[in-house]
PDB file of C-alpha atoms in Angstrom:
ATOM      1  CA  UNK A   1     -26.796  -7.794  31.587  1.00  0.00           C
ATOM      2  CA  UNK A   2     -23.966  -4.922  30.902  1.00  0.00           C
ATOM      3  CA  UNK A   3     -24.956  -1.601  30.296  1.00  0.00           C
ATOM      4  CA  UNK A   4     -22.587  -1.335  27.319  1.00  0.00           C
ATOM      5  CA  UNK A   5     -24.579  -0.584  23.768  1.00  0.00           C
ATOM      6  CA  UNK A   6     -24.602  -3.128  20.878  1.00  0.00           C
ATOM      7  CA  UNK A   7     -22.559   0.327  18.658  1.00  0.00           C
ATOM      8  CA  UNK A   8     -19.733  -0.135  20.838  1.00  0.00           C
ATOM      9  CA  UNK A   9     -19.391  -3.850  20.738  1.00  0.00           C
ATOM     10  CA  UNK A  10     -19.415  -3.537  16.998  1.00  0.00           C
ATOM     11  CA  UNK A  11     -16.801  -0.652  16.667  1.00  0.00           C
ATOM     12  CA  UNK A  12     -14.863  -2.933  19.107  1.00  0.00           C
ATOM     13  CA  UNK A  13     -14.812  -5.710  16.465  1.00  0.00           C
ATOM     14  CA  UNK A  14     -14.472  -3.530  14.036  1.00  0.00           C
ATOM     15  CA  UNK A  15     -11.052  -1.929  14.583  1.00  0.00           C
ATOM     16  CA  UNK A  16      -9.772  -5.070  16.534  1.00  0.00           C
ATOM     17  CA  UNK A  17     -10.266  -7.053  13.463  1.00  0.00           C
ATOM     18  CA  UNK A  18      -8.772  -4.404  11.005  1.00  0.00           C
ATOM     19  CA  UNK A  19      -5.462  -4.075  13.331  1.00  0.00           C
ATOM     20  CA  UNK A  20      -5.056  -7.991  12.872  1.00  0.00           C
ATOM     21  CA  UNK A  21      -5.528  -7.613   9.134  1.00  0.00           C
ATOM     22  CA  UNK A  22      -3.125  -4.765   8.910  1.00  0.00           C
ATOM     23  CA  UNK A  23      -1.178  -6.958  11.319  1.00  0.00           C
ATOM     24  CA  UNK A  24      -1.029 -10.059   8.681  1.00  0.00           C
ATOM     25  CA  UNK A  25      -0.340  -7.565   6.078  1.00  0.00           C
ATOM     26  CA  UNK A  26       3.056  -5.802   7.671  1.00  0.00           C
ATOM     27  CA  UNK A  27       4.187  -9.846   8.430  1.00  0.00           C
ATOM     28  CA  UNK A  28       3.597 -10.483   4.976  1.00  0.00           C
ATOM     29  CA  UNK A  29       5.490  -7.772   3.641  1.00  0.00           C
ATOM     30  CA  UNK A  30       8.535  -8.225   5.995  1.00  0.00           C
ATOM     31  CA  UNK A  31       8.534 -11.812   4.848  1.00  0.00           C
ATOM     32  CA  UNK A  32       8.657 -10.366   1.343  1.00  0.00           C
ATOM     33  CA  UNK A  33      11.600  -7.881   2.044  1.00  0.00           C
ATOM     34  CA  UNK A  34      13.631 -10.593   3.546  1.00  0.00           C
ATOM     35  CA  UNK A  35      13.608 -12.512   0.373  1.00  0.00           C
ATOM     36  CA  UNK A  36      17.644 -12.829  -0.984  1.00  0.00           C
ATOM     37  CA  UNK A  37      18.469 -11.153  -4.315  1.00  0.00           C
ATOM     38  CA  UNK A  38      18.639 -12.743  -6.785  1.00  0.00           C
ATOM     39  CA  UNK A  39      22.206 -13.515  -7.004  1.00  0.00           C
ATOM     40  CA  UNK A  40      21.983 -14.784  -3.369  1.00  0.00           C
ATOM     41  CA  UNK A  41      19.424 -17.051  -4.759  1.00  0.00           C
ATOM     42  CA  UNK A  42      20.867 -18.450  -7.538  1.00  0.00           C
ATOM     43  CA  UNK A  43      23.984 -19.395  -5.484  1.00  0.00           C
ATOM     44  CA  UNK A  44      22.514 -20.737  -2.372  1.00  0.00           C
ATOM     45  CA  UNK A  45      20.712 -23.192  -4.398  1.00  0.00           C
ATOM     46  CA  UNK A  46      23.618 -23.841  -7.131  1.00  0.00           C
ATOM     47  CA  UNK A  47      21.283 -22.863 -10.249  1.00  0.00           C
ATOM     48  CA  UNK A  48      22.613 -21.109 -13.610  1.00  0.00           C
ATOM     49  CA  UNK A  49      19.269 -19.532 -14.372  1.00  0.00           C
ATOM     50  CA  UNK A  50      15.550 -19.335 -12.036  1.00  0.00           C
ATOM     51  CA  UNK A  51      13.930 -21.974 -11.355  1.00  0.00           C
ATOM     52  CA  UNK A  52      11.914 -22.976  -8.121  1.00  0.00           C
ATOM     53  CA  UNK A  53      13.927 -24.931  -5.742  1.00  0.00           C
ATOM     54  CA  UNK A  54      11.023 -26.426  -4.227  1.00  0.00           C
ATOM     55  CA  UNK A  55       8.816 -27.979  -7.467  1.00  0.00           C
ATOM     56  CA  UNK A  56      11.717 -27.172 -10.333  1.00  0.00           C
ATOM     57  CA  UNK A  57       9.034 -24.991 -12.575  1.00  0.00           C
ATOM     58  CA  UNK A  58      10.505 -22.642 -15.142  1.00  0.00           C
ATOM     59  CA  UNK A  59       6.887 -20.721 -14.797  1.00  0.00           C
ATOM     60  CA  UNK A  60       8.062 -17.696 -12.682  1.00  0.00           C
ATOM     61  CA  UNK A  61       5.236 -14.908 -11.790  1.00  0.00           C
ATOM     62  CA  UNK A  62       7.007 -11.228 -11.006  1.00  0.00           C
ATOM     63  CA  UNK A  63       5.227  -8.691  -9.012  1.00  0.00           C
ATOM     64  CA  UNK A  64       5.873  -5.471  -7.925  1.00  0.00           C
ATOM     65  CA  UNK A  65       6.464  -5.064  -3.622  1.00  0.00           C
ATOM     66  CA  UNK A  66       4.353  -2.015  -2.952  1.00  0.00           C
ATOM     67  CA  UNK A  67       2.245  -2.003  -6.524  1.00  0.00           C
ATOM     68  CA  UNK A  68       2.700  -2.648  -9.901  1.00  0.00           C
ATOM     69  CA  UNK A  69       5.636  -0.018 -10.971  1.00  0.00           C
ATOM     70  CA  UNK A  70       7.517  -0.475  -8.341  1.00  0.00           C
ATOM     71  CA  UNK A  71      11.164  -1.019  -9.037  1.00  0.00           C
ATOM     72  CA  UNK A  72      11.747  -3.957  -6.423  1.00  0.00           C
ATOM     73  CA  UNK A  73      10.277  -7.329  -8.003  1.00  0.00           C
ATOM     74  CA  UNK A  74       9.095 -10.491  -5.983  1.00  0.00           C
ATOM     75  CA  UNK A  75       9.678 -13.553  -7.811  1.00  0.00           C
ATOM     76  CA  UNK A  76       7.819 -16.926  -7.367  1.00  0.00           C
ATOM     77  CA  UNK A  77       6.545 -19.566  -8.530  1.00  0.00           C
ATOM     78  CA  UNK A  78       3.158 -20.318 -10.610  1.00  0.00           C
ATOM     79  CA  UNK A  79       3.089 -23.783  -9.678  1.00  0.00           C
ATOM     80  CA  UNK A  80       3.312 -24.437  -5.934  1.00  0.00           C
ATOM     81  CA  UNK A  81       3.399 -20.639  -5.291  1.00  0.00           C
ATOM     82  CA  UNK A  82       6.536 -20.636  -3.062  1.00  0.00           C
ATOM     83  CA  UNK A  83       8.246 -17.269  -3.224  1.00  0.00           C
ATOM     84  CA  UNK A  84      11.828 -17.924  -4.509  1.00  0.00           C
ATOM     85  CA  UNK A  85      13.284 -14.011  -4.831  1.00  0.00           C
ATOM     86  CA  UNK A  86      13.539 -10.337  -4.964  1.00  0.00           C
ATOM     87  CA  UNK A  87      15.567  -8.239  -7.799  1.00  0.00           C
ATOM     88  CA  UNK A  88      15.403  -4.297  -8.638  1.00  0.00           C
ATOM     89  CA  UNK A  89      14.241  -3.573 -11.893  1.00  0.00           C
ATOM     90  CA  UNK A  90      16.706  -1.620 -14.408  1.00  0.00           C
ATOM     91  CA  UNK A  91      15.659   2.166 -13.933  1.00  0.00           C
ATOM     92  CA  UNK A  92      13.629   3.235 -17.291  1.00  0.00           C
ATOM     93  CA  UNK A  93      14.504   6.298 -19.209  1.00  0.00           C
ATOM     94  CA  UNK A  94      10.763   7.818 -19.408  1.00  0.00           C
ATOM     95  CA  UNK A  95      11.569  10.552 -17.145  1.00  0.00           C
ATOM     96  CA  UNK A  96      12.680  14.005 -18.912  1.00  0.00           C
ATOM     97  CA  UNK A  97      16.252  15.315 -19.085  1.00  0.00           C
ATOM     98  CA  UNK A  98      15.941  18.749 -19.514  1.00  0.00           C
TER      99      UNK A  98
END
């Protein structure tokens, strides 16, 4: 038997299964950044307004990247839950001017 105590097998699982959640996370963020705008979108698919190109839904879900607020939106779908897009939200006018 190995002289290596139980604590560092544990702390050994520990961290190797946090990097490959942190890992999943970063590839499912780049795959969210590389999403075309939605111009790109609508003309690569020949559509005059949103709709998912893989099921045809009109029921769109929009999501901040980073967290709620943020100003760059993910689009996709309810249905089949493809993502379809990206677009920056119009800058609000809460902030003061003076």
């Amino acid at each position: 038997m190995t002289s290596i105590p139980l604590p560092l097998y544990v702390a050994f699982f520990f961290f190797l299964g946090g990097a490959l959640i942190l890992n999943l996370f970063h590839r499912y963020q780049n795959k969210q950044r590389a999403l075309p705008a939605r111009e790109q979108y609508l003309d690569a698919h020949r559509l005059d307004e949103p709709v998912c190109h893989v099921c045809g839904s009109l029921r769109l879900a929009e999501r901040g990247l980073t967290h709620g607020e943020d100003e760059r939106r993910i689009f996709s779908c309810l249905d089949c839950k493809a993502m379809l897009f990206q677009d920056r939200r119009a800058a609000t006018g809460d902030e003061d001017s003076a």
